[in-house]
CSV table of C-alpha atoms in Angstrom, one decimal:
chain,number,residue,atom,x,y,z
A,520,MET,CA,-15.3,-62.3,-44.2
A,521,ALA,CA,-14.4,-62.6,-41.0
A,522,VAL,CA,-15.0,-65.9,-38.8
A,523,THR,CA,-15.0,-64.4,-35.6
A,524,LYS,CA,-17.3,-65.1,-32.6
A,525,LYS,CA,-20.3,-63.3,-34.0
A,526,THR,CA,-20.1,-65.6,-36.8
A,527,LYS,CA,-19.1,-68.5,-35.6
A,528,ASN,CA,-22.3,-70.0,-37.7
A,529,VAL,CA,-21.0,-69.0,-41.1
A,530,ASN,CA,-23.5,-67.5,-43.6
A,531,ALA,CA,-21.9,-68.9,-46.6
A,532,LEU,CA,-23.4,-66.0,-48.9
A,533,LYS,CA,-21.3,-63.5,-47.2
A,534,ALA,CA,-18.1,-65.3,-48.5
A,535,LEU,CA,-19.1,-64.6,-51.7
A,536,THR,CA,-19.1,-60.6,-51.5
A,537,LEU,CA,-15.3,-60.3,-52.3
A,538,ALA,CA,-15.9,-62.6,-55.2
A,539,THR,CA,-18.7,-60.1,-57.3
A,540,LEU,CA,-15.9,-57.4,-56.9
A,541,ALA,CA,-14.1,-58.5,-59.9
A,542,LEU,CA,-17.0,-57.8,-62.1
A,543,PRO,CA,-17.3,-54.4,-64.2
A,544,GLY,CA,-19.6,-52.4,-62.1
A,545,ILE,CA,-19.8,-54.4,-59.2
A,546,SER,CA,-18.5,-53.5,-55.7
A,547,GLY,CA,-19.9,-55.2,-53.2
A,548,SER,CA,-23.3,-55.1,-54.3
A,549,ALA,CA,-24.5,-58.4,-52.8
A,550,PHE,CA,-25.9,-58.7,-49.2
A,551,ALA,CA,-26.3,-61.6,-47.0
A,552,ALA,CA,-29.6,-63.2,-46.1
A,553,GLY,CA,-31.0,-62.1,-42.8
A,554,GLU,CA,-29.5,-58.7,-42.8
A,555,ALA,CA,-32.0,-56.7,-45.0
A,556,GLU,CA,-33.4,-55.4,-41.7
A,557,TYR,CA,-30.6,-53.3,-41.1
A,558,PHE,CA,-29.6,-49.6,-42.6
A,559,ASP,CA,-25.9,-49.4,-42.7
A,560,ALA,CA,-23.7,-46.3,-43.8
A,561,ASN,CA,-19.8,-46.6,-44.5
A,562,THR,CA,-17.1,-43.9,-45.6
A,563,LEU,CA,-13.6,-44.6,-46.7
A,564,PHE,CA,-10.5,-42.5,-46.9
A,565,SER,CA,-7.2,-43.6,-48.2
A,566,ARG,CA,-4.1,-42.2,-49.6
A,567,TYR,CA,-1.8,-44.0,-52.0
A,568,SER,CA,1.9,-42.7,-52.6
A,569,GLU,CA,4.5,-44.3,-54.6
A,570,SER,CA,8.3,-44.2,-54.2
A,571,GLY,CA,10.4,-41.5,-56.3
A,572,ASN,CA,7.9,-39.1,-56.7
A,573,ARG,CA,5.6,-40.9,-58.9
A,574,MET,CA,1.8,-41.2,-58.4
A,575,LYS,CA,-0.1,-40.0,-55.4
A,576,ILE,CA,-3.8,-41.0,-55.0
A,577,GLU,CA,-6.7,-40.1,-52.4
A,578,VAL,CA,-9.8,-41.9,-52.2
A,579,TYR,CA,-13.0,-40.8,-50.9
A,580,GLN,CA,-15.7,-42.8,-50.6
A,581,ALA,CA,-19.3,-42.9,-49.3
A,582,THR,CA,-21.8,-45.9,-49.5
A,583,ALA,CA,-25.2,-46.5,-47.8
A,584,ASN,CA,-27.2,-50.0,-48.0
A,585,ILE,CA,-30.9,-49.5,-47.3
A,586,PRO,CA,-33.2,-52.0,-46.6
A,587,ILE,CA,-36.7,-51.4,-48.6
A,588,ASN,CA,-38.2,-54.4,-46.9
A,589,ASP,CA,-37.3,-57.8,-45.6
A,590,LYS,CA,-36.6,-58.9,-49.2
A,591,PHE,CA,-35.0,-55.4,-51.0
A,592,LYS,CA,-32.3,-53.7,-50.2
A,593,LEU,CA,-30.7,-50.8,-52.0
A,594,LYS,CA,-27.3,-49.6,-52.1
A,595,VAL,CA,-25.9,-46.3,-53.2
A,596,ASN,CA,-21.8,-45.6,-53.7
A,597,GLY,CA,-19.7,-43.0,-54.7
A,598,VAL,CA,-16.3,-42.6,-55.0
A,599,LYS,CA,-13.9,-39.5,-55.5
A,600,ASP,CA,-10.1,-40.3,-56.8
A,601,VAL,CA,-7.8,-37.5,-56.4
A,602,ILE,CA,-4.8,-38.5,-58.7
A,603,SER,CA,-1.5,-36.4,-58.7
A,604,GLY,CA,1.9,-37.0,-59.2
A,605,ALA,CA,4.3,-38.5,-62.4
A,606,SER,CA,4.3,-41.6,-64.5
A,607,PRO,CA,6.6,-43.2,-67.1
A,608,ILE,CA,6.1,-42.5,-70.5
A,609,TYR,CA,8.8,-43.9,-72.3
A,610,TYR,CA,12.0,-45.6,-71.6
A,611,TYR,CA,15.2,-45.2,-73.9
A,612,ARG,CA,18.8,-46.6,-74.0
A,613,ASP,CA,21.3,-43.9,-73.5
A,614,GLY,CA,23.3,-43.4,-76.4
A,615,ASN,CA,26.9,-42.7,-74.5
A,616,THR,CA,26.6,-45.5,-71.5
A,617,GLY,CA,24.1,-48.0,-73.1
A,618,GLN,CA,22.1,-47.9,-70.1
A,619,THR,CA,17.9,-47.9,-69.9
A,620,LYS,CA,16.5,-44.5,-68.9
A,621,MET,CA,13.0,-43.9,-68.0
A,622,GLN,CA,11.0,-40.4,-69.1
A,623,LYS,CA,8.2,-39.6,-66.6
A,624,SER,CA,5.4,-37.1,-67.2
A,625,ALA,CA,5.5,-33.8,-65.6
A,626,ALA,CA,4.8,-33.9,-61.9
A,627,SER,CA,2.1,-31.6,-62.1
A,628,ILE,CA,-0.4,-33.8,-63.3
A,629,LYS,CA,-3.8,-33.9,-61.2
A,630,GLU,CA,-6.8,-35.6,-62.1
A,631,VAL,CA,-10.2,-36.3,-60.5
A,632,ARG,CA,-12.1,-39.6,-61.0
A,633,ASP,CA,-15.8,-39.6,-60.1
A,634,SER,CA,-17.8,-43.1,-59.6
A,635,GLN,CA,-21.4,-43.5,-58.7
A,636,GLU,CA,-23.2,-46.8,-58.4
A,637,LEU,CA,-26.8,-47.8,-57.6
A,638,ALA,CA,-27.5,-51.7,-56.9
A,639,GLY,CA,-30.3,-53.6,-55.6
A,640,THR,CA,-30.7,-57.0,-54.1
A,641,TYR,CA,-33.9,-59.5,-53.6
A,642,THR,CA,-33.4,-62.0,-51.3
A,643,TYR,CA,-35.7,-64.9,-51.8
A,644,GLN,CA,-36.0,-68.6,-50.1
A,645,GLY,CA,-32.3,-70.2,-50.7
A,646,GLY,CA,-30.8,-67.2,-52.3
A,647,THR,CA,-30.4,-63.8,-53.5
A,648,LEU,CA,-30.6,-61.7,-56.9
A,649,GLY,CA,-28.5,-58.7,-57.4
A,650,LEU,CA,-28.5,-56.1,-60.2
A,651,GLY,CA,-26.2,-53.0,-60.4
A,652,VAL,CA,-25.5,-49.8,-62.9
A,653,ALA,CA,-22.5,-47.8,-61.9
A,654,ARG,CA,-20.7,-44.6,-64.0
A,655,SER,CA,-17.2,-43.5,-63.6
A,656,SER,CA,-15.9,-40.4,-65.3
A,657,GLU,CA,-12.3,-38.6,-65.6
A,658,HIS,CA,-11.0,-35.6,-67.9
A,659,ASP,CA,-9.8,-38.4,-70.2
A,660,TYR,CA,-12.5,-41.2,-69.8
A,661,ASP,CA,-15.9,-42.5,-69.2
A,662,SER,CA,-17.2,-45.6,-68.4
A,663,ASN,CA,-20.8,-46.9,-68.0
A,664,SER,CA,-21.5,-50.3,-66.6
A,665,PHE,CA,-24.1,-52.8,-65.2
A,666,ASN,CA,-24.5,-56.1,-63.9
A,667,ILE,CA,-26.2,-59.0,-62.5
A,668,ASP,CA,-25.4,-61.9,-60.1
A,669,SER,CA,-27.2,-64.4,-58.0
A,670,ARG,CA,-26.5,-66.8,-55.3
A,671,ASN,CA,-28.4,-70.0,-54.5
A,672,GLU,CA,-28.0,-72.1,-51.5
A,673,PHE,CA,-28.0,-75.8,-51.3
A,674,ASN,CA,-27.2,-78.8,-49.2
A,675,ASN,CA,-28.8,-77.4,-45.9
A,676,LYS,CA,-27.1,-73.9,-46.5
A,677,ARG,CA,-23.7,-75.3,-46.4
A,678,THR,CA,-23.0,-75.2,-49.9
A,679,VAL,CA,-23.3,-71.9,-52.2
A,680,LEU,CA,-23.3,-71.5,-56.1
A,681,ALA,CA,-22.7,-68.1,-57.6
A,682,THR,CA,-23.1,-66.7,-61.0
A,683,GLY,CA,-22.5,-63.2,-62.4
A,684,TYR,CA,-22.2,-61.1,-65.8
A,685,GLY,CA,-20.9,-57.7,-66.3
A,686,PHE,CA,-20.4,-55.2,-69.0
A,687,SER,CA,-19.0,-51.8,-69.3
A,688,SER,CA,-18.5,-49.8,-72.2
A,689,ASP,CA,-15.6,-47.1,-71.6
A,690,GLN,CA,-14.3,-43.9,-74.1
A,691,VAL,CA,-10.7,-43.3,-73.6
A,692,TRP,CA,-8.3,-40.4,-74.9
A,693,ALA,CA,-5.2,-38.1,-74.3
A,694,VAL,CA,-5.7,-34.5,-73.2
A,695,ASP,CA,-3.2,-31.8,-72.5
A,696,HIS,CA,-3.7,-29.1,-70.3
A,697,CYS,CA,-2.0,-26.2,-72.6
A,698,HIS,CA,-2.3,-25.1,-76.4
A,699,PRO,CA,-0.2,-27.7,-78.3
A,700,GLU,CA,1.1,-25.0,-80.3
A,701,LYS,CA,2.7,-23.5,-77.6
A,702,ALA,CA,4.6,-26.2,-76.8
A,703,VAL,CA,5.3,-25.9,-73.2
A,704,ASN,CA,4.7,-28.3,-69.8
A,705,ASN,CA,3.9,-31.8,-71.4
A,706,CYS,CA,2.2,-30.3,-74.4
A,707,ILE,CA,2.7,-31.6,-78.2
A,708,ASN,CA,4.7,-29.3,-80.4
A,709,PRO,CA,3.1,-29.9,-83.8
A,710,ALA,CA,6.7,-28.7,-85.4
A,711,ASP,CA,7.8,-32.4,-84.4
A,712,PHE,CA,4.8,-33.8,-86.3
A,713,PRO,CA,5.0,-32.8,-89.8
A,714,GLY,CA,2.0,-33.4,-92.1
A,715,MET,CA,-0.1,-34.8,-89.2
A,716,ASN,CA,-2.2,-31.5,-89.5
A,717,LEU,CA,-2.8,-31.3,-85.5
A,718,VAL,CA,-5.6,-29.0,-84.5
A,719,PRO,CA,-6.3,-29.0,-80.7
A,720,GLN,CA,-10.1,-29.7,-79.5
A,721,MET,CA,-11.3,-28.4,-76.2
A,722,THR,CA,-12.4,-30.7,-73.7
A,723,ASP,CA,-13.3,-28.7,-70.1
A,724,GLY,CA,-10.6,-26.5,-70.5
A,725,MET,CA,-7.8,-29.2,-71.9
A,726,TYR,CA,-6.8,-30.1,-75.5
A,727,LYS,CA,-7.6,-33.4,-76.9
A,728,ARG,CA,-4.8,-35.2,-78.8
A,729,PRO,CA,-5.9,-35.8,-82.3
A,730,GLY,CA,-6.0,-39.6,-83.3
A,731,VAL,CA,-5.4,-40.7,-79.9
A,732,GLY,CA,-8.1,-43.3,-78.1
A,733,GLY,CA,-11.0,-45.1,-79.0
A,734,ASP,CA,-13.8,-47.1,-77.5
A,735,LYS,CA,-13.5,-50.4,-75.8
A,736,THR,CA,-16.1,-52.9,-74.2
A,737,THR,CA,-16.0,-55.5,-71.3
A,738,HIS,CA,-17.9,-58.5,-70.7
A,739,GLN,CA,-17.2,-60.5,-67.8
A,740,TRP,CA,-18.7,-63.8,-66.2
A,741,LEU,CA,-18.2,-65.3,-62.9
A,742,LEU,CA,-19.1,-68.7,-61.7
A,743,GLY,CA,-18.1,-69.5,-57.8
A,744,ALA,CA,-18.8,-72.0,-55.3
A,745,THR,CA,-18.3,-71.9,-51.4
A,746,GLN,CA,-18.6,-74.8,-49.0
A,747,ILE,CA,-18.5,-75.0,-45.6
A,748,ILE,CA,-16.8,-77.6,-44.2
A,749,ASN,CA,-17.7,-77.7,-40.9
A,750,LYS,CA,-18.9,-74.9,-38.3
A,751,ASP,CA,-15.2,-73.8,-38.4
A,752,ALA,CA,-14.1,-73.8,-41.6
A,753,LEU,CA,-15.3,-73.3,-45.6
A,754,VAL,CA,-13.2,-73.1,-49.0
A,755,GLN,CA,-14.4,-70.8,-51.4
A,756,THR,CA,-13.5,-71.3,-55.5
A,757,ASN,CA,-14.2,-68.3,-58.2
A,758,LEU,CA,-13.3,-68.9,-62.0
A,759,THR,CA,-13.7,-65.7,-64.1
A,760,TYR,CA,-13.7,-65.2,-67.6
A,761,THR,CA,-13.0,-61.5,-69.3
A,762,ARG,CA,-13.2,-60.1,-72.9
A,763,ASN,CA,-11.9,-57.4,-74.0
A,764,ASP,CA,-12.2,-55.5,-77.4
A,765,GLY,CA,-11.5,-51.8,-78.9
A,766,TYR,CA,-9.1,-49.6,-78.1
A,767,LEU,CA,-7.0,-51.0,-75.3
A,768,SER,CA,-3.5,-49.0,-75.6
A,769,ASP,CA,-2.5,-46.5,-72.9
A,770,PRO,CA,-3.1,-43.1,-74.7
A,771,TYR,CA,-0.1,-41.7,-72.9
A,772,LYS,CA,2.6,-44.0,-73.2
A,773,GLU,CA,5.2,-44.3,-76.1
A,774,VAL,CA,7.8,-46.7,-77.5
A,775,TRP,CA,11.2,-46.4,-78.3
A,776,VAL,CA,12.7,-48.2,-81.6
A,777,PRO,CA,15.6,-47.8,-83.8
A,778,TRP,CA,15.4,-45.9,-87.0
A,779,ASP,CA,15.0,-49.2,-89.4
A,780,ASP,CA,11.2,-48.9,-89.2
A,781,LYS,CA,10.1,-45.7,-91.2
A,782,THR,CA,6.6,-45.6,-90.0
A,783,TRP,CA,7.6,-44.2,-86.4
A,784,LEU,CA,6.5,-40.6,-85.1
A,785,PRO,CA,9.2,-38.0,-84.3
A,786,PRO,CA,12.7,-38.7,-84.4
A,787,HIS,CA,15.4,-38.9,-81.7
A,788,SER,CA,19.1,-38.9,-82.5
A,789,TYR,CA,19.2,-42.6,-82.6
A,790,GLY,CA,16.0,-43.8,-82.7
A,791,HIS,CA,11.9,-42.9,-83.3
A,792,PHE,CA,9.0,-43.0,-80.8
A,793,ARG,CA,5.4,-43.8,-81.6
A,794,HIS,CA,2.3,-44.6,-79.2
A,795,ASP,CA,1.7,-47.9,-77.5
A,796,THR,CA,-0.1,-49.9,-79.6
A,797,ARG,CA,-1.8,-53.1,-78.6
A,798,PRO,CA,-4.0,-55.8,-80.0
A,799,ASP,CA,-7.6,-54.8,-80.0
A,800,SER,CA,-8.9,-57.9,-78.4
A,801,ARG,CA,-7.8,-59.6,-74.9
A,802,ASP,CA,-9.0,-62.5,-73.0
A,803,GLN,CA,-8.5,-63.0,-69.4
A,804,PHE,CA,-8.9,-65.8,-67.1
A,805,ALA,CA,-8.7,-66.0,-63.4
A,806,PHE,CA,-8.8,-68.8,-60.8
A,807,LEU,CA,-9.0,-67.8,-57.0
A,808,THR,CA,-9.4,-70.4,-54.1
A,809,ARG,CA,-9.7,-69.3,-50.4
A,810,TYR,CA,-9.6,-71.1,-47.3
A,811,VAL,CA,-10.9,-69.7,-44.0
A,812,GLN,CA,-10.3,-71.5,-40.7
A,813,HIS,CA,-11.9,-70.5,-37.5
A,814,PHE,CA,-9.9,-70.9,-33.8
A,815,GLY,CA,-12.2,-70.9,-31.1
A,816,VAL,CA,-9.3,-71.4,-28.8
A,817,LEU,CA,-7.7,-68.3,-30.0
A,818,ASN,CA,-10.3,-66.0,-28.9
A,819,SER,CA,-12.1,-66.7,-32.5
A,820,ALA,CA,-9.4,-65.7,-34.7
A,821,ALA,CA,-9.7,-66.5,-38.3
A,822,MET,CA,-6.8,-67.4,-40.8
A,823,HIS,CA,-7.5,-66.6,-44.5
A,824,LEU,CA,-4.9,-68.2,-47.3
A,825,ASP,CA,-5.7,-67.2,-51.1
A,826,TYR,CA,-4.4,-68.4,-54.1
A,827,ARG,CA,-5.0,-66.7,-57.4
A,828,LEU,CA,-4.1,-67.8,-60.8
A,829,TYR,CA,-4.1,-65.2,-64.0
A,830,VAL,CA,-3.7,-66.2,-67.4
A,831,ASP,CA,-4.5,-64.3,-70.7
A,832,ASN,CA,-3.4,-64.2,-74.2
A,833,TRP,CA,-1.2,-61.4,-74.5
A,834,GLY,CA,1.3,-64.0,-72.6
A,835,VAL,CA,0.9,-62.4,-69.4
A,836,ASN,CA,0.5,-65.2,-66.1
A,837,ALA,CA,0.6,-64.6,-62.7
A,838,HIS,CA,0.2,-66.1,-59.3
A,839,THR,CA,-0.8,-64.4,-56.0
A,840,PHE,CA,-0.6,-65.6,-53.0
A,841,GLU,CA,-2.0,-63.9,-49.7
A,842,PHE,CA,-2.5,-64.6,-45.9
A,843,ALA,CA,-4.3,-62.8,-43.6
A,844,TRP,CA,-4.9,-63.3,-39.9
A,845,VAL,CA,-7.9,-62.0,-38.0
A,846,GLN,CA,-7.4,-61.5,-34.3
A,847,PRO,CA,-10.1,-60.4,-31.8
A,848,ILE,CA,-8.4,-58.9,-28.9
A,849,TYR,CA,-10.3,-57.3,-26.3
A,850,ALA,CA,-13.4,-55.1,-25.9
A,851,GLY,CA,-14.2,-54.9,-29.7
A,852,TRP,CA,-10.8,-54.2,-30.5
A,853,GLU,CA,-10.0,-56.7,-33.8
A,854,ILE,CA,-6.1,-56.5,-35.5
A,855,THR,CA,-5.6,-58.0,-39.3
A,856,PRO,CA,-1.9,-58.6,-40.2
A,857,ARG,CA,-1.7,-59.7,-44.0
A,858,ALA,CA,1.1,-60.5,-46.6
A,859,ARG,CA,0.8,-60.7,-50.0
A,860,TYR,CA,3.6,-62.0,-52.6
A,861,TYR,CA,2.7,-61.8,-56.2
A,862,SER,CA,4.8,-62.5,-59.4
A,863,GLN,CA,4.1,-61.9,-63.3
A,864,GLY,CA,5.5,-62.8,-66.6
A,865,SER,CA,5.5,-60.1,-69.7
A,866,ALA,CA,3.2,-59.8,-72.6
A,867,ASP,CA,4.9,-60.9,-75.6
A,868,PHE,CA,4.7,-57.4,-77.1
A,869,TYR,CA,6.4,-55.9,-73.9
A,870,GLN,CA,10.0,-54.6,-73.9
A,871,PRO,CA,11.5,-51.5,-72.1
A,872,PHE,CA,12.6,-50.3,-75.6
A,873,PHE,CA,12.9,-52.3,-79.2
A,874,ASP,CA,15.8,-53.1,-80.9
A,875,ALA,CA,13.9,-54.1,-84.2
A,876,PRO,CA,10.6,-53.8,-85.5
A,877,ARG,CA,7.8,-56.5,-84.8
A,878,ALA,CA,5.8,-58.1,-87.6
A,879,ASP,CA,2.5,-57.7,-85.9
A,880,GLY,CA,3.0,-53.8,-85.3
A,881,TYR,CA,2.0,-54.4,-81.4
A,882,TYR,CA,4.5,-52.8,-79.1
A,883,SER,CA,4.5,-51.2,-75.7
A,884,SER,CA,6.9,-50.3,-72.8
A,885,ASP,CA,3.9,-50.1,-69.9
A,886,TYR,CA,5.6,-51.3,-66.8
A,887,ARG,CA,2.3,-53.0,-65.8
A,888,LEU,CA,3.1,-55.5,-68.8
A,889,ALA,CA,6.8,-56.1,-67.8
A,890,SER,CA,7.7,-59.0,-65.9
A,891,PHE,CA,8.3,-58.5,-61.8
A,892,GLY,CA,7.4,-59.9,-58.8
A,893,ALA,CA,6.1,-58.0,-55.7
A,894,TYR,CA,6.0,-58.6,-51.8
A,895,GLY,CA,3.5,-56.7,-49.7
A,896,GLY,CA,1.9,-56.6,-46.6
A,897,GLY,CA,0.0,-54.4,-43.7
A,898,VAL,CA,-2.3,-54.3,-40.9
A,899,GLN,CA,-5.7,-53.3,-39.9
A,900,LEU,CA,-6.9,-52.1,-36.7
A,901,SER,CA,-10.7,-52.0,-36.1
A,902,LYS,CA,-13.0,-50.9,-33.0
A,903,GLU,CA,-16.6,-51.8,-32.0
A,904,VAL,CA,-18.1,-48.8,-30.7
A,905,PHE,CA,-21.7,-48.8,-29.1
A,906,ASN,CA,-22.7,-52.1,-31.1
A,907,HIS,CA,-23.6,-49.9,-34.0
A,908,ALA,CA,-20.6,-48.5,-35.4
A,909,ASN,CA,-17.0,-50.0,-36.4
A,910,LEU,CA,-13.6,-47.7,-36.8
A,911,GLY,CA,-11.0,-49.0,-38.6
A,912,PHE,CA,-7.5,-47.7,-39.7
A,913,GLY,CA,-5.0,-49.8,-41.9
A,914,ILE,CA,-1.3,-49.1,-43.3
A,915,ASP,CA,0.0,-51.3,-46.2
A,916,PHE,CA,3.5,-51.6,-48.0
A,917,TYR,CA,4.1,-53.0,-51.4
A,918,GLU,CA,7.8,-53.4,-53.0
A,919,ARG,CA,8.2,-54.4,-56.5
A,920,GLN,CA,11.6,-55.6,-57.8
A,921,GLN,CA,12.0,-56.9,-61.2
A,922,ASN,CA,14.1,-59.8,-60.0
A,923,TYR,CA,11.1,-60.8,-57.4
A,924,THR,CA,9.7,-62.5,-60.2
A,925,MET,CA,9.7,-66.4,-60.6
A,926,HIS,CA,8.6,-66.0,-64.4
A,927,GLY,CA,10.6,-65.8,-67.3
A,928,GLY,CA,10.0,-62.7,-69.6
A,929,LYS,CA,11.1,-59.4,-70.0
A,930,GLY,CA,11.4,-56.7,-67.7
A,931,SER,CA,14.0,-53.8,-66.4
A,932,SER,CA,15.2,-52.4,-62.8
A,933,VAL,CA,14.0,-49.1,-64.2
A,934,ASP,CA,10.7,-50.1,-63.2
A,935,ASP,CA,11.2,-51.0,-59.5
A,936,TYR,CA,9.5,-48.7,-57.0
A,937,SER,CA,7.4,-49.1,-53.5
A,938,PHE,CA,4.2,-47.8,-52.3
A,939,SER,CA,2.5,-47.0,-49.2
A,940,LEU,CA,-1.5,-46.8,-48.2
A,941,PHE,CA,-3.0,-45.6,-45.6
A,942,SER,CA,-6.7,-45.6,-44.8
A,943,ALA,CA,-9.6,-45.0,-42.1
A,944,LYS,CA,-12.8,-46.1,-42.3
A,945,VAL,CA,-16.2,-45.6,-40.4
A,946,ASN,CA,-19.2,-48.1,-40.3
A,947,VAL,CA,-22.4,-47.3,-38.9
A,948,LYS,CA,-25.4,-49.8,-38.8
A,949,PHE,CA,-29.0,-49.4,-37.2
C-alpha cells in the first residue's frame, strides 16, 4: 500500500492485502471497503533470468476484479509461467582436486505452469469476508487449493484484525522427455539401476520416473493486525503458521555420499548417489512487521520498512529486511526504489555432499536449504493515465553469496549466483 496524496486518509483494510498473499491459493483476493463499485483489469509480464545459464522464467498474468453489487465482488486470475534453462541436480567432490563440483540438468529443460483462481469478497458493516479456490498444473505437478479470510474494523476504523486459513492438496512426480531405455539427454539408463525393473509410464508425451514423487498437503493459518497511528503512519503485524505433510522432497535432485552406505543408488568411482530425501512433515512459522510513514511535505511520499522472521523444524531460520520509498513525481508519475537483505541458516540435513551416512536417513543438497545471504534492490516506475489507467515498469537485481549470511550452518560458494527481474504491468479501472 502506498500512502500517497490520494490515500492520505488511510483505509487500513488495504494494508492487509499483502498479508493474505502468504496463504495457499490466495493472490490478493482481499478488497477494501468502498471499492466494490469499480471494475478493474490488470495484466503483468515479467522476465526472470539467473546467471550462469541457469533458470529463466517468463510470467504472463491477467486479473479482473468484477463488482456484482455494492457488497460483493468477484476476482478472476490467470497465470502462465514458461520455465527454461538448467538447474543444479547434485554436487560431488572432485577425486583429483578435492573441490566441490556441481552437476546441472540439461539446458534444454522447458516447462509450462498454468494457474487459475476464482475468488469472492463480501463487504459488510465493519469488515470483509473472502473465499477463493485455485488450481495450478505442470507436467510434473498438480495443485488444488482454497482459502477463507476475514477482516474486521475496530476503534473507529483505526484498528483492523485479520484472520485467514488456506489449504492445498498437491501431487508431485518426476518425468523424462525421452524413453529411459534409450539413455539419452537427461534420461535414466535402467542398466545403472540393476534389479529395479524400471518401466516407463507415459504422461503427456513424457515418461514418469518409477518410485519418485507423491502427495502432499498444506494447511496455513494467519493472524494479523493493522493499527493506524495517525493520519500519516500505520504499523502492521502478521503471524503465520504452516503445516506440510506428505512428499516434501525434490524429485529431481540427488545426493552424493561415500561407499559406506550400501543402500545408495548407482555407483560413482568414489561414492554413491541417491534421491533427495527429506522428512514427511514440516512446521513453519513466520512473523512479519511493517511500518509505513507518509510525508506530506515531500509531495506525499511514503516510506515502507519491513522485517520478517522465519523458523521451521527442519533447522532453517531466516531474517529479511526490506526498505521502499514511494515518491510521486509529477503529472501522475511515481517512482519506487527498494532494497532488501536476506540471511538464512541451513537445514539440519543439508550438505553439498555427505562424508558419512546420517542415522535418520534424511539427505539433501538442495541449494535452497543451504546457509546463505542475499542482497537485492530495484526500482518501479509508474504513470497514471487519464485517471483510469496505470502503467508500470520495474527492474530488480539480486545477488546470493554463501559468505553474505549472518547465520551459521553449511553452504558452498558453488551455489552462488545472481538474477535479474524485469516487469511491465497495465491496470485499467472504470
